[in-house]
Coordinates of C-alpha atoms in Angstrom, one line a residue:
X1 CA 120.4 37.9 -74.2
X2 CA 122.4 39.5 -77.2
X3 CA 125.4 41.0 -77.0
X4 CA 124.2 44.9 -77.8
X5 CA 121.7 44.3 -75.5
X6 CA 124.0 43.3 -73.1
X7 CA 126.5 46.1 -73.4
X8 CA 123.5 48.6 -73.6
X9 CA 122.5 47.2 -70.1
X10 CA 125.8 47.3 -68.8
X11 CA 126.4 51.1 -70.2
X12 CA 123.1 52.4 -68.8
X13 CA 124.3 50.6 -65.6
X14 CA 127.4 51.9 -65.6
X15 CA 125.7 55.8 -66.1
X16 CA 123.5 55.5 -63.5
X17 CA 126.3 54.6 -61.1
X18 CA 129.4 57.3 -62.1
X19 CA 127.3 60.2 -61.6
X20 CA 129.6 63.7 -60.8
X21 CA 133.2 63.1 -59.2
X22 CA 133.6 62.6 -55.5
X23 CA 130.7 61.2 -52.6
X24 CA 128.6 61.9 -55.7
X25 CA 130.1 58.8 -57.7
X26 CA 128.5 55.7 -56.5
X27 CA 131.3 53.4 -58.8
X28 CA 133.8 55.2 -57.3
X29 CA 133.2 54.4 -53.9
X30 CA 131.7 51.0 -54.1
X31 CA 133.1 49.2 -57.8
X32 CA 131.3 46.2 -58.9
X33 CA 133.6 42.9 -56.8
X34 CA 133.9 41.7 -60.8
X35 CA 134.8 44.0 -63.8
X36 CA 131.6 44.2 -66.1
X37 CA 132.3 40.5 -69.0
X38 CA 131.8 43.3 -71.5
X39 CA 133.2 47.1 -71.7
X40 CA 132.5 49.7 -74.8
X41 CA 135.0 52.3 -75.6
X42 CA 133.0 54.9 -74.0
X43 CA 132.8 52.9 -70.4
X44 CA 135.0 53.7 -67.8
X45 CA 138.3 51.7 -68.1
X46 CA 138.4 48.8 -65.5
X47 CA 142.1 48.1 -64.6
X48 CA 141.2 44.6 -63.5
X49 CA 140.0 43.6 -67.2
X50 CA 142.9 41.2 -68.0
X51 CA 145.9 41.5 -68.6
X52 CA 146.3 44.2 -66.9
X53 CA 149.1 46.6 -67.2
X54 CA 152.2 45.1 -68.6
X55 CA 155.6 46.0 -66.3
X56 CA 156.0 49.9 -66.9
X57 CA 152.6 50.9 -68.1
X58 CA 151.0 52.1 -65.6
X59 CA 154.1 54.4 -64.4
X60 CA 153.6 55.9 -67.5
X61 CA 149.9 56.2 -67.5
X62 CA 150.2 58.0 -64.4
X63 CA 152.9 60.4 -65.6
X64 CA 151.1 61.8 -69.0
X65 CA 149.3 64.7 -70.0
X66 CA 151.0 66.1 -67.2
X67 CA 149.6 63.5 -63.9
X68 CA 146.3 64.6 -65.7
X69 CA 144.9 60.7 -64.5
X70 CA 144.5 59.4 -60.9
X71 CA 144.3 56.1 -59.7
X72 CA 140.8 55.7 -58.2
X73 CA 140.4 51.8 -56.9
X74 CA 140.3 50.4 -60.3
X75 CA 139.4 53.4 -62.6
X76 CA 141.3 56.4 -63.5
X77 CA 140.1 59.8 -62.4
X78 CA 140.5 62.3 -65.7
X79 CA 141.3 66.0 -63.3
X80 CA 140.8 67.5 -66.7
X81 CA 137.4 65.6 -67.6
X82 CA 135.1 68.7 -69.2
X83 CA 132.3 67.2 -68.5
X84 CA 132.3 66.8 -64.3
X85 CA 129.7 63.9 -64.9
X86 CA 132.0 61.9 -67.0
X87 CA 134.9 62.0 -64.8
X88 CA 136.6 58.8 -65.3
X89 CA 138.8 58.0 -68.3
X90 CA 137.0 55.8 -70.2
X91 CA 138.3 52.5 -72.4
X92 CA 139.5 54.0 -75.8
X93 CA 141.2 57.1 -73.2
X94 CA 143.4 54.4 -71.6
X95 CA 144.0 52.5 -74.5
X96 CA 145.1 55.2 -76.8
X97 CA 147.4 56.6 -74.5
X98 CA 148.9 52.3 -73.8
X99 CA 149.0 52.5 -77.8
X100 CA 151.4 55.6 -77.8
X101 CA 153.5 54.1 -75.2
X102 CA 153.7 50.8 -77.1
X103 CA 154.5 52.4 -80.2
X104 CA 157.6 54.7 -78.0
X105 CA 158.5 51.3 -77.1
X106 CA 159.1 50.2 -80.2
X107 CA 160.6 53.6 -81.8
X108 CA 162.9 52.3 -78.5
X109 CA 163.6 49.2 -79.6
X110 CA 164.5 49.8 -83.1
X111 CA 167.5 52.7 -82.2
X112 CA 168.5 49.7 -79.3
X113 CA 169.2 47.7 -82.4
X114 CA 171.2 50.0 -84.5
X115 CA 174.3 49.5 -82.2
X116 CA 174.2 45.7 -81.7
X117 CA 171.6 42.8 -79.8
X118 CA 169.0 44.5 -77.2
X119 CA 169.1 42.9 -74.1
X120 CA 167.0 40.3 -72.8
X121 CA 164.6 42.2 -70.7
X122 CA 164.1 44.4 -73.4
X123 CA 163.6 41.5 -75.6
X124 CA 160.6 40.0 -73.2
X125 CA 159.2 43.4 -72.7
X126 CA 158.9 43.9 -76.8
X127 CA 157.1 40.3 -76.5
X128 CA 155.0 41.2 -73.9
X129 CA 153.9 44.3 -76.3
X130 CA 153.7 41.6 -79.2
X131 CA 151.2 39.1 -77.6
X132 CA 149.2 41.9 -75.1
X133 CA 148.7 45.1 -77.3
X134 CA 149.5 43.5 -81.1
X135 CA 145.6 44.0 -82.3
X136 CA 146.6 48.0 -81.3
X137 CA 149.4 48.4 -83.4
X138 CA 150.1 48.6 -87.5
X139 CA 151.0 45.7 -89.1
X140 CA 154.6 46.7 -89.3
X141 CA 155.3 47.8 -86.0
X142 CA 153.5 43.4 -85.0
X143 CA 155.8 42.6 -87.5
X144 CA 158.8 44.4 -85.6
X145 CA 157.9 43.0 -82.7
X146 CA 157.5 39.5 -83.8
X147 CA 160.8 39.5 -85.0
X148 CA 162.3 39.9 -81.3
X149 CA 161.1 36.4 -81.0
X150 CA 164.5 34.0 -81.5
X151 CA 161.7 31.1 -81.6
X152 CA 160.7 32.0 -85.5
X153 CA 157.9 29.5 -85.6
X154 CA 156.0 30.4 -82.9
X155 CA 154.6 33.5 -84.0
X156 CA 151.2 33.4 -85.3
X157 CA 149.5 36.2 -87.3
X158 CA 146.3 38.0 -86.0
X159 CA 144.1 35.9 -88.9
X160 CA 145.8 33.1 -87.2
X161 CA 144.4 34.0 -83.3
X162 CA 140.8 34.9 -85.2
X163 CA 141.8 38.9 -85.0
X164 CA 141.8 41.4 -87.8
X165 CA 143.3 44.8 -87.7
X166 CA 141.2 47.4 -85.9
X167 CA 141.4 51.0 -87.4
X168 CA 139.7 52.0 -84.6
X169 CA 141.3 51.1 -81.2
X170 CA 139.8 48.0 -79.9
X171 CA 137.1 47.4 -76.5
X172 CA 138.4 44.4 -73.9
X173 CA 135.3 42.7 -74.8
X174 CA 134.7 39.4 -73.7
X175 CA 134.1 37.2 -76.6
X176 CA 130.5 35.2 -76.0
X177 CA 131.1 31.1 -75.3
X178 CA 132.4 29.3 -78.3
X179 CA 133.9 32.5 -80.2
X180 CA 137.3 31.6 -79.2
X181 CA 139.4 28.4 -78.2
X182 CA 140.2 30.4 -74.4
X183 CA 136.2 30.5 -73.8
X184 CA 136.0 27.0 -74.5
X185 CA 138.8 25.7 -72.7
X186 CA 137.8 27.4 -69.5
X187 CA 134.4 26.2 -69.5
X188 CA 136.3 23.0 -68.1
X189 CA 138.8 24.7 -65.8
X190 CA 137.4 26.0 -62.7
X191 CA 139.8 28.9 -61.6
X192 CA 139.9 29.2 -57.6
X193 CA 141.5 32.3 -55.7
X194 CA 139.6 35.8 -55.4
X195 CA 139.7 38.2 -58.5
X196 CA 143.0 38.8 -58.8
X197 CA 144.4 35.7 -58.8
X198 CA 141.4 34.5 -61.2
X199 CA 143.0 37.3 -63.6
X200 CA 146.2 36.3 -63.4
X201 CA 145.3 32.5 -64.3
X202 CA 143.1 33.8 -67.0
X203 CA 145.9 36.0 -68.6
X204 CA 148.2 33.3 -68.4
X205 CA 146.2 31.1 -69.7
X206 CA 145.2 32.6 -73.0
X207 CA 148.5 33.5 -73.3
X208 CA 149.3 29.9 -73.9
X209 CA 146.8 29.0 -76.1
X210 CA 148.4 31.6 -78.3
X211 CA 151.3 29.1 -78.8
X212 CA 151.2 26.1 -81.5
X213 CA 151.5 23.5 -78.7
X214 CA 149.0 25.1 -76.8
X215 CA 146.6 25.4 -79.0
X216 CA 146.9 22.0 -80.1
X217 CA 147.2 20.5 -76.7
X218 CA 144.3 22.5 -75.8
X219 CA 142.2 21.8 -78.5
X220 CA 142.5 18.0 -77.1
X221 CA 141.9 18.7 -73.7
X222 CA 138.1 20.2 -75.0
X223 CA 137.7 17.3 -77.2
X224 CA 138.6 14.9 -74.2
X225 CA 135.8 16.5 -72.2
X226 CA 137.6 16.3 -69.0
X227 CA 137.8 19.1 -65.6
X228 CA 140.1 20.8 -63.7
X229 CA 140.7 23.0 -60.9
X230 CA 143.7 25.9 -60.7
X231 CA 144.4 27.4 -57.2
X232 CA 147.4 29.1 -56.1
X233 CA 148.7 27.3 -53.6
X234 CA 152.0 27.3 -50.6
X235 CA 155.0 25.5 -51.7
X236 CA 157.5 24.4 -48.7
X237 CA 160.7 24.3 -51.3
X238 CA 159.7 28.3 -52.5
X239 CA 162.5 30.3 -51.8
X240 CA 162.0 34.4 -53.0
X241 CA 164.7 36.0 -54.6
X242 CA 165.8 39.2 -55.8
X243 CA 168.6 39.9 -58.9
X244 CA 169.2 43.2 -60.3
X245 CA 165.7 44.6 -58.9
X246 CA 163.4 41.8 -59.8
X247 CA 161.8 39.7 -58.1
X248 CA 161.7 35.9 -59.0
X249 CA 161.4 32.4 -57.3
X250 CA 163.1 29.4 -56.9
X251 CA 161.4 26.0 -56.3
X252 CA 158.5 23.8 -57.6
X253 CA 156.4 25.8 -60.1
X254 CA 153.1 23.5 -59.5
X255 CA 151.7 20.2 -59.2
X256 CA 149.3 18.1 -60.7
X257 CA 147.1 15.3 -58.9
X258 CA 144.2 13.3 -60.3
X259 CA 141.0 13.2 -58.4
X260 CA 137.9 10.7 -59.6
X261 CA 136.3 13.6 -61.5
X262 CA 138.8 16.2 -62.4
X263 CA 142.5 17.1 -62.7
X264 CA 143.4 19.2 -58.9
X265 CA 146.5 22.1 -60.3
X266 CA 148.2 23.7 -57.6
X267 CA 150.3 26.8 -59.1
X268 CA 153.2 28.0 -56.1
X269 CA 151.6 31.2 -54.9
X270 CA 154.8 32.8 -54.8
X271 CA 154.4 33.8 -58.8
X272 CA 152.0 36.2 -57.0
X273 CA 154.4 38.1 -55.6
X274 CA 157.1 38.7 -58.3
X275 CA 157.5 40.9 -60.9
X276 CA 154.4 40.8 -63.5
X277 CA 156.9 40.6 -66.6
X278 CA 158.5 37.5 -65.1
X279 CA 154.9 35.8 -64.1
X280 CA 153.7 36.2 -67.4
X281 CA 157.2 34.8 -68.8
X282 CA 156.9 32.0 -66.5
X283 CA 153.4 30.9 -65.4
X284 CA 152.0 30.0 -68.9
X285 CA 154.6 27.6 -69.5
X286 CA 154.0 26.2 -66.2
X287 CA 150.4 25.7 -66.5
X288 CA 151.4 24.5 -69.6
X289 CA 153.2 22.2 -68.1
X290 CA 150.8 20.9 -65.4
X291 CA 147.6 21.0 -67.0
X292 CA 148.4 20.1 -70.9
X293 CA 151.5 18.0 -69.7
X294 CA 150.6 16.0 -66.8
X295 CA 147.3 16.5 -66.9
X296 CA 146.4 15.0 -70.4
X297 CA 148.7 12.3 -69.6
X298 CA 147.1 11.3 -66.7
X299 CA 143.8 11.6 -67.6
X300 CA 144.9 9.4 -71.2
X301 CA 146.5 6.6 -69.1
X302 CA 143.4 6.7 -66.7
X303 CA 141.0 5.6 -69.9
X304 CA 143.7 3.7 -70.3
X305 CA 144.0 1.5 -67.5
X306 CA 147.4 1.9 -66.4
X307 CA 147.0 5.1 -64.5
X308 CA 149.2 3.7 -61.3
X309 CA 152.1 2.8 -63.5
X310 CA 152.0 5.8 -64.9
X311 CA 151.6 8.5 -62.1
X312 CA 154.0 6.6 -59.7
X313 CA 157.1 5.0 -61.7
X314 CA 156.8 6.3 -65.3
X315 CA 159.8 8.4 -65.9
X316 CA 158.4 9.0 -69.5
X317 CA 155.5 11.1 -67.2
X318 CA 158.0 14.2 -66.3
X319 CA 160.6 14.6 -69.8
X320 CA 156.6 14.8 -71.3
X321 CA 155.1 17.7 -69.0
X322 CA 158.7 19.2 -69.3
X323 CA 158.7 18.9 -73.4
X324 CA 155.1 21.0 -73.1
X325 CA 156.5 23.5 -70.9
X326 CA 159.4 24.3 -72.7
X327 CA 158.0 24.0 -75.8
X328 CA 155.5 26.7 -75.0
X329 CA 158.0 29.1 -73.4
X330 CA 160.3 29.0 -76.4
X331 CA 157.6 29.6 -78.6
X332 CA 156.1 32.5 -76.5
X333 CA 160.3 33.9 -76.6
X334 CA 160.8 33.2 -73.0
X335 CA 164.2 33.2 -71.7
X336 CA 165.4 29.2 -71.9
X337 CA 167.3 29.4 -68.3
X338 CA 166.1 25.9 -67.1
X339 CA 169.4 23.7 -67.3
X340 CA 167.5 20.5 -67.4
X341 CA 165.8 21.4 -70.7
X342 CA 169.4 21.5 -72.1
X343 CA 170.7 18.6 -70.3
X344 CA 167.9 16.5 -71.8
X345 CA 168.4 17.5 -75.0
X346 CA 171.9 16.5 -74.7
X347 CA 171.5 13.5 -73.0
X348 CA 167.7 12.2 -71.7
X349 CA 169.4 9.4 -69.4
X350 CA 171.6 12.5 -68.1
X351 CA 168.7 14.5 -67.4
X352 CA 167.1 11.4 -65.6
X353 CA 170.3 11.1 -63.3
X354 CA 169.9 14.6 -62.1
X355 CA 166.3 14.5 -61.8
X356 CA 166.6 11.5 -59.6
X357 CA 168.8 14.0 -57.0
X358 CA 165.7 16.4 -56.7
X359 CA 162.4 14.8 -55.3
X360 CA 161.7 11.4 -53.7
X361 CA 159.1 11.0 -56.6
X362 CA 161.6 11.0 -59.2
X363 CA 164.2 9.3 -57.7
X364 CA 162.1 6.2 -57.7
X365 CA 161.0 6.5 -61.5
X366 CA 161.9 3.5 -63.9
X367 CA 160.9 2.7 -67.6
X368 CA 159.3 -0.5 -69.0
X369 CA 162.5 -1.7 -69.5
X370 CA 163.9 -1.5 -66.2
X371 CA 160.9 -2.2 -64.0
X372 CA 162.0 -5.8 -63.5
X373 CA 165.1 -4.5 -62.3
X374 CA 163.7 -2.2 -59.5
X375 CA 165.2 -2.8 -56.5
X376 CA 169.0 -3.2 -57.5
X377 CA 168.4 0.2 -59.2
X378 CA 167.0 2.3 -55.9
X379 CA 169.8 0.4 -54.7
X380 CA 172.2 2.1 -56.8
X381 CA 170.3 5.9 -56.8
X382 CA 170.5 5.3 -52.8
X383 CA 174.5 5.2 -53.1
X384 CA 174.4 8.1 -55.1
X385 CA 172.7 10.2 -53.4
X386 CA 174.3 10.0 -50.0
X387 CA 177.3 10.4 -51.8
X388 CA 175.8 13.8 -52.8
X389 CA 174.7 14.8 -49.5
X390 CA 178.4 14.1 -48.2
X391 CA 179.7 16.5 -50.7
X392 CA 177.2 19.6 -49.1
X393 CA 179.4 20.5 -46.3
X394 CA 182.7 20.6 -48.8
X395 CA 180.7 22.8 -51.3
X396 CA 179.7 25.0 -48.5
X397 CA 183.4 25.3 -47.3
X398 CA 184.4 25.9 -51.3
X399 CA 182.0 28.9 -51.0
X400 CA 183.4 30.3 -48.0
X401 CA 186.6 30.6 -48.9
X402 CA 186.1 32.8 -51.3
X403 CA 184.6 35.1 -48.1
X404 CA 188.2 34.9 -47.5
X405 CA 189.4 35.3 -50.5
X406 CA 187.4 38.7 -51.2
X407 CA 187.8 40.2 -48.0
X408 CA 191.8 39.6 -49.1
X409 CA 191.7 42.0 -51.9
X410 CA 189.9 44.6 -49.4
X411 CA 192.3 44.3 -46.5
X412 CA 195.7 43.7 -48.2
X413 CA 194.9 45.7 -51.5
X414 CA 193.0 48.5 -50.3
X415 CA 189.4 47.7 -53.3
X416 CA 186.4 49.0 -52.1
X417 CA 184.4 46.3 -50.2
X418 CA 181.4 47.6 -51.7
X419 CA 182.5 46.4 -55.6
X420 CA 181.8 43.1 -54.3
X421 CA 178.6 43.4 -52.5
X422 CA 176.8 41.2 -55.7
X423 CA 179.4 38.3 -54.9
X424 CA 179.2 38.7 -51.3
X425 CA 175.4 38.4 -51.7
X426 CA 175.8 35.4 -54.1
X427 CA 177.8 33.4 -51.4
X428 CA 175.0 34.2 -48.5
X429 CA 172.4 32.7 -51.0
X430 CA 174.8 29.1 -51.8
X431 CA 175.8 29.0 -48.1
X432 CA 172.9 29.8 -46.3
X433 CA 169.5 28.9 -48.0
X434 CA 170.7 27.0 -51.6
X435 CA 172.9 24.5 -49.9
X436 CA 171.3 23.7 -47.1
X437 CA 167.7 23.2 -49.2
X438 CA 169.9 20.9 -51.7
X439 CA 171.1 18.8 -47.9
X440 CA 167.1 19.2 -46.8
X441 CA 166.4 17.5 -50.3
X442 CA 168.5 15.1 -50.6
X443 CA 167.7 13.9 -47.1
X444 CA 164.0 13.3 -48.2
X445 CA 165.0 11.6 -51.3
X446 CA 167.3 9.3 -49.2
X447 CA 164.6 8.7 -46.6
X448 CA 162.1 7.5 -49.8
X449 CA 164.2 5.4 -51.3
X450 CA 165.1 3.6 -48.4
X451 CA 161.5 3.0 -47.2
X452 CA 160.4 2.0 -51.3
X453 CA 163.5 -0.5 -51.1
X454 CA 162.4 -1.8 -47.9
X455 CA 158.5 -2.0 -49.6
X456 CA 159.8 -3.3 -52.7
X457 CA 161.7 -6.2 -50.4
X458 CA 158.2 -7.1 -48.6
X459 CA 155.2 -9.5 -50.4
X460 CA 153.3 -6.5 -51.0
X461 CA 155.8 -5.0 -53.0
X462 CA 156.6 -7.8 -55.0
X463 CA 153.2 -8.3 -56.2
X464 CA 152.8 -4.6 -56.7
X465 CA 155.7 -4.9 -59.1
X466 CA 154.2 -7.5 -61.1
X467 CA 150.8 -5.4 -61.2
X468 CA 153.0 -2.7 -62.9
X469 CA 154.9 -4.6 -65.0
X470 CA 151.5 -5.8 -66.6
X471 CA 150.5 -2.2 -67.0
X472 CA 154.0 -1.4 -68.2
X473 CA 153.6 -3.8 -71.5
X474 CA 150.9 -1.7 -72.4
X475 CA 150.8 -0.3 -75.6
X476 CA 149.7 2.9 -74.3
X477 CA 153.5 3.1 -73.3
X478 CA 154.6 2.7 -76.6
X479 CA 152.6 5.4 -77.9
X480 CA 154.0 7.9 -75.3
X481 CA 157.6 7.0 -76.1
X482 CA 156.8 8.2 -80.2
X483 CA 154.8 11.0 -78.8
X484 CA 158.3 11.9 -76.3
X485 CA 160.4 11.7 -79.4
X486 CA 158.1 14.3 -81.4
X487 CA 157.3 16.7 -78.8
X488 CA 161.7 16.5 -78.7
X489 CA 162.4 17.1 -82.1
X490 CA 159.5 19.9 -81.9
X491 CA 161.5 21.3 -79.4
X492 CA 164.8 20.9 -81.0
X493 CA 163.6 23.1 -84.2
X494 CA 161.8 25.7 -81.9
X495 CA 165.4 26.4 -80.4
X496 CA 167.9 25.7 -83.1
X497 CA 169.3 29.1 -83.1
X498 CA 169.0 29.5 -79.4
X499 CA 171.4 28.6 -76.1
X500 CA 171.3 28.7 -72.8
X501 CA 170.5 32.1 -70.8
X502 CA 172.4 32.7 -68.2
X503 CA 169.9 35.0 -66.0
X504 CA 172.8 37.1 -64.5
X505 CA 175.8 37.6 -66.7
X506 CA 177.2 40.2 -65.4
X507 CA 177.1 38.3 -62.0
X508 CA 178.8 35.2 -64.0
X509 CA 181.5 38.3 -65.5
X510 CA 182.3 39.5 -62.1
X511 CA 182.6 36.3 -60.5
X512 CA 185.3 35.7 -63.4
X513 CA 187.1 38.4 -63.3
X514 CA 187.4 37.3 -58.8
X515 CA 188.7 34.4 -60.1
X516 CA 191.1 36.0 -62.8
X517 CA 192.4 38.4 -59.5
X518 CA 193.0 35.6 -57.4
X519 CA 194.9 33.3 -59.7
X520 CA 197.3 36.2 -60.7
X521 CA 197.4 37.2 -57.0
X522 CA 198.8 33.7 -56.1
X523 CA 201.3 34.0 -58.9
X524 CA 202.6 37.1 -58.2
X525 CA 202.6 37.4 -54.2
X526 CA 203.1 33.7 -53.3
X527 CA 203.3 34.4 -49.3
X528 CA 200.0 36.2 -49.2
X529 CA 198.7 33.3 -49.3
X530 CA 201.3 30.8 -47.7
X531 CA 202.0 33.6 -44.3
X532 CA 200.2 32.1 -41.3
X533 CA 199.6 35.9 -40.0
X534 CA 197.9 36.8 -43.2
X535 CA 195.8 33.8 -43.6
X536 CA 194.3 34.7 -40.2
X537 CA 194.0 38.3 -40.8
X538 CA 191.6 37.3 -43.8
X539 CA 189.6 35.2 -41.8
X540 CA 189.3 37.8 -39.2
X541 CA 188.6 40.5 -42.0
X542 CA 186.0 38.0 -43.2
X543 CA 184.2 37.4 -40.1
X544 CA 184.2 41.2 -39.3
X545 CA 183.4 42.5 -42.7
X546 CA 181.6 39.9 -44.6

């Protein structure tokens, strides 16, 4: 079937159903459980036709012409419609008024820069408009917006994504199979998950592809013909968080297992429930990191043969899936807050020392080199990290002191105790879910290595380790140790002009300026903090007001 025919279908479908407004409306009280594949500017708009709204739109959409448009399920009731049998806004409605916003965004933007560097959310949220609504806007307002991006490279033209400027505003249609590299990509990814979800992997995924690594790493993952399966799935490690209003995670981003016919990626569901301009900061690079990272690498080392050594004591496997993450979220301008990136940079056998604290996995990886050597080696990463789970219960005393310290400055000095509600609430986070979740880690990653030492010790073991050492001498891991070193210095000229973000600086500021307070404090008023009597006054100030 062609594709007028198609949307001629759908349109005279679409008529027959949105009749006049109210019990009259049969798309308004029953909507279709899928948004139509293809939608003309005169259709009504479908908000679940990815992406979506980005963070702020539909606010706004609600707000103009006066509240003139009302949510109805997934369309947009037009109270002003002159005709009362074309009641919902249709496609090029909603999409001009998103254009106008877009382009008040960037009018925005470019007075933000006239007194100095915009901010980082502002900086994500003019990417967001970049990569979402670019084929709406004039070349020079794309142009604008590409230039927030600190990752220069990274920033392909329309010509370049097989777009052309519209002069007329465009229709979300769905290109047919084969017109674009995101069709044919997921005709080998099986998205799980009810609508939503399905549109929130698809979004995230084409907003990968849009990157240079993506599109190259995806371009292999058609040619290498093989399957996988996305499902948002529970992670025990997830922790929710909240910092200046938004809503974010901590913990495992996803995982990636080979099956006997296709790659199994489980995405931590709690991206579902955070803000939508951090999920679509976040979840292409970790998609990117699961599926184009570890999945291509396991998949290569299964045609291979060395698939085992690979998947269970390849350290190489994790600095390569992190190399493809990162890569695609400096490319896509994401904020680079991810400390290991840095630390890997620096130092790789740094990076592999900290990684080694995290997950029983990665505490037991080696490299070819160091194989023969196992056991002496767990031997040693054992030591180190009950050493690190001794130093929990110190670390959580640390931050309690400065409970003391702060509630100090509100009994002795008179401050408000409200001024330090942001530290208060950064020392209930360490002492009472991030602590105790490093101890709970560490105690798994002790408990692994001591049973892999134990299995290591036993016959089986020993001839397991000679099994990967004959994998290891493959040259298939000499090729990934070149391919490790590119996608690095890749990497490296991405984010040449770019540190670390700190997410909260003003958070890092005020803990700073506590620290500044107390070190003067001590200097100048010695027996505040020497006096039994006002020692335990803190404490009891602490315990009653903290």
């Amino acid at each position: 079937m062609g594709r007028r025919l198609r949307r001629l279908l759908s349109g005279i479908a679409l008529a027959a159903l949105c009749g006049a407004p109210g019990r009259g409306c049969g798309l308004c009280q029953a909507p279709p459980k899928f948004p139509p594949l293809e939608l003309g500017p005169d259709d009504p708009f479908d908000a679940r036709t990815p992406p979506g709204f980005l963070p702020g739109e539909l606010d706004d959409l609600l707000l103009a012409d006066d509240r003139r448009y009302r949510r109805q399920v997934c369309y947009f009731l037009d109270t002003k419609a002159p005709d009362p049998h074309k009641h919902l806004a249709t496609t090029a409605r909603i999409q001009g008024l998103l254009r106008d916003r877009a382009q008040h965004v960037i009018s925005s933007l470019r007075e933000k820069l006239k007194s100095g560097p915009i901010s980082a959310e502002d900086r994500k949220h003019g990417l967001l408009l970049y990569w979402f609504r670019g084929p709406m806007l004039e070349n020079a307002e794309r142009d604008f917006l590409a230039s927030l991006n600190r990752a220069k490279p990274s920033m392909p033209s329309l010509s370049a994504l097989g777009e052309t400027k519209q002069t007329a505003l465009p229709a979300p249609v769905q290109p047919s199979p084969g017109e674009q590299l995101a069709e044919r990509f997921l005709r080998q990814v099986e998205l799980a998950g009810d609508a939503g979800q399905q549109a929130e992997l698809q979004a995230s995924i084409r907003l990968m592809l849009l990157t240079p690594t993506g599109e190259k790493l995806a371009k292999e993952f058609i040619a290498s013909g093989v399957k996988a399966r996305i499902a948002f799935i529970p992670f025990a490690n997830s922790m929710l968080i909240e910092q200046n209003g938004k809503k974010m995670f901590n913990g495992t981003g996803g995982h990636c297992v080979w099956t006997k016919d296709r790659l199994e990626i489980g995405v931590n569901q709690d991206y579902l429930r955070t803000d939508r301009d951090y999920r679509l900061s976040r979840l292409p690079s970790t998609l990117g990191h699961e599926l184009l990272g570890h999945g291509l690498g396991d998949f290569n080392a299964n045609k291979a043969g060395v698939l085992d050594a690979y998947v269970n004591y390849y350290r190489g496997n994790e600095a390569n899936a992190g190399l493809v993450g990162w890569s695609i979220a400096a490319e896509l301008g994401s904020e680079m807050t991810d400390f290991l990136m840095w630390s890997y940079l620096k130092d790789p056998e740094d990076y592999y020392r900290q990684e080694q604290l995290i997950r029983p996995y990665y505490a037991q990886t080696l490299s070819p080199e160091t194989i023969k050597d196992a056991s002496s080696i767990l031997e040693e990463r054992l030591e180190r990290s009950q050493s690190a789970l001794m130093e929990i219960p110190r670390r959580i005393a640390a931050w309690e002191n400065w409970r003391d310290i702060i509630a100090h400055f509100i009994v002795v000095h008179k401050m408000n105790s409200q001024s330090f509600d942001t530290r208060i609430a950064d020392i209930d986070v360490m002492v009472k879910r991030s602590l105790p979740a490093q101890s709970a880690q560490l105690k798994t990653v002790i408990a692994g290595l001591e049973k892999n030492i134990a299995y290591l010790r036993g016959k089986d073991g020993a001839a397991e380790l000679k099994r990967i050492e004959k994998q290891f001498r493959d040259d298939f891991f000499k090729r990934q140790a070149v391919q490790i070193e590119a996608r690095r210095a890749h990497l490296e000229s991405v984010i040449r002009d770019m540190s670390l973000d700190i997410p909260n600086r003003s958070n890092l500021a005020a803990w700073r300026e506590l620290q500044e307070m107390y070190r003067k404090d001590r200097e100048e008023f010695p027996e505040h903090w020497s006096q039994t009597e006002n020692i335990s006054l803190r404490r009891a100030a602490a315990r009653d007001l903290l």
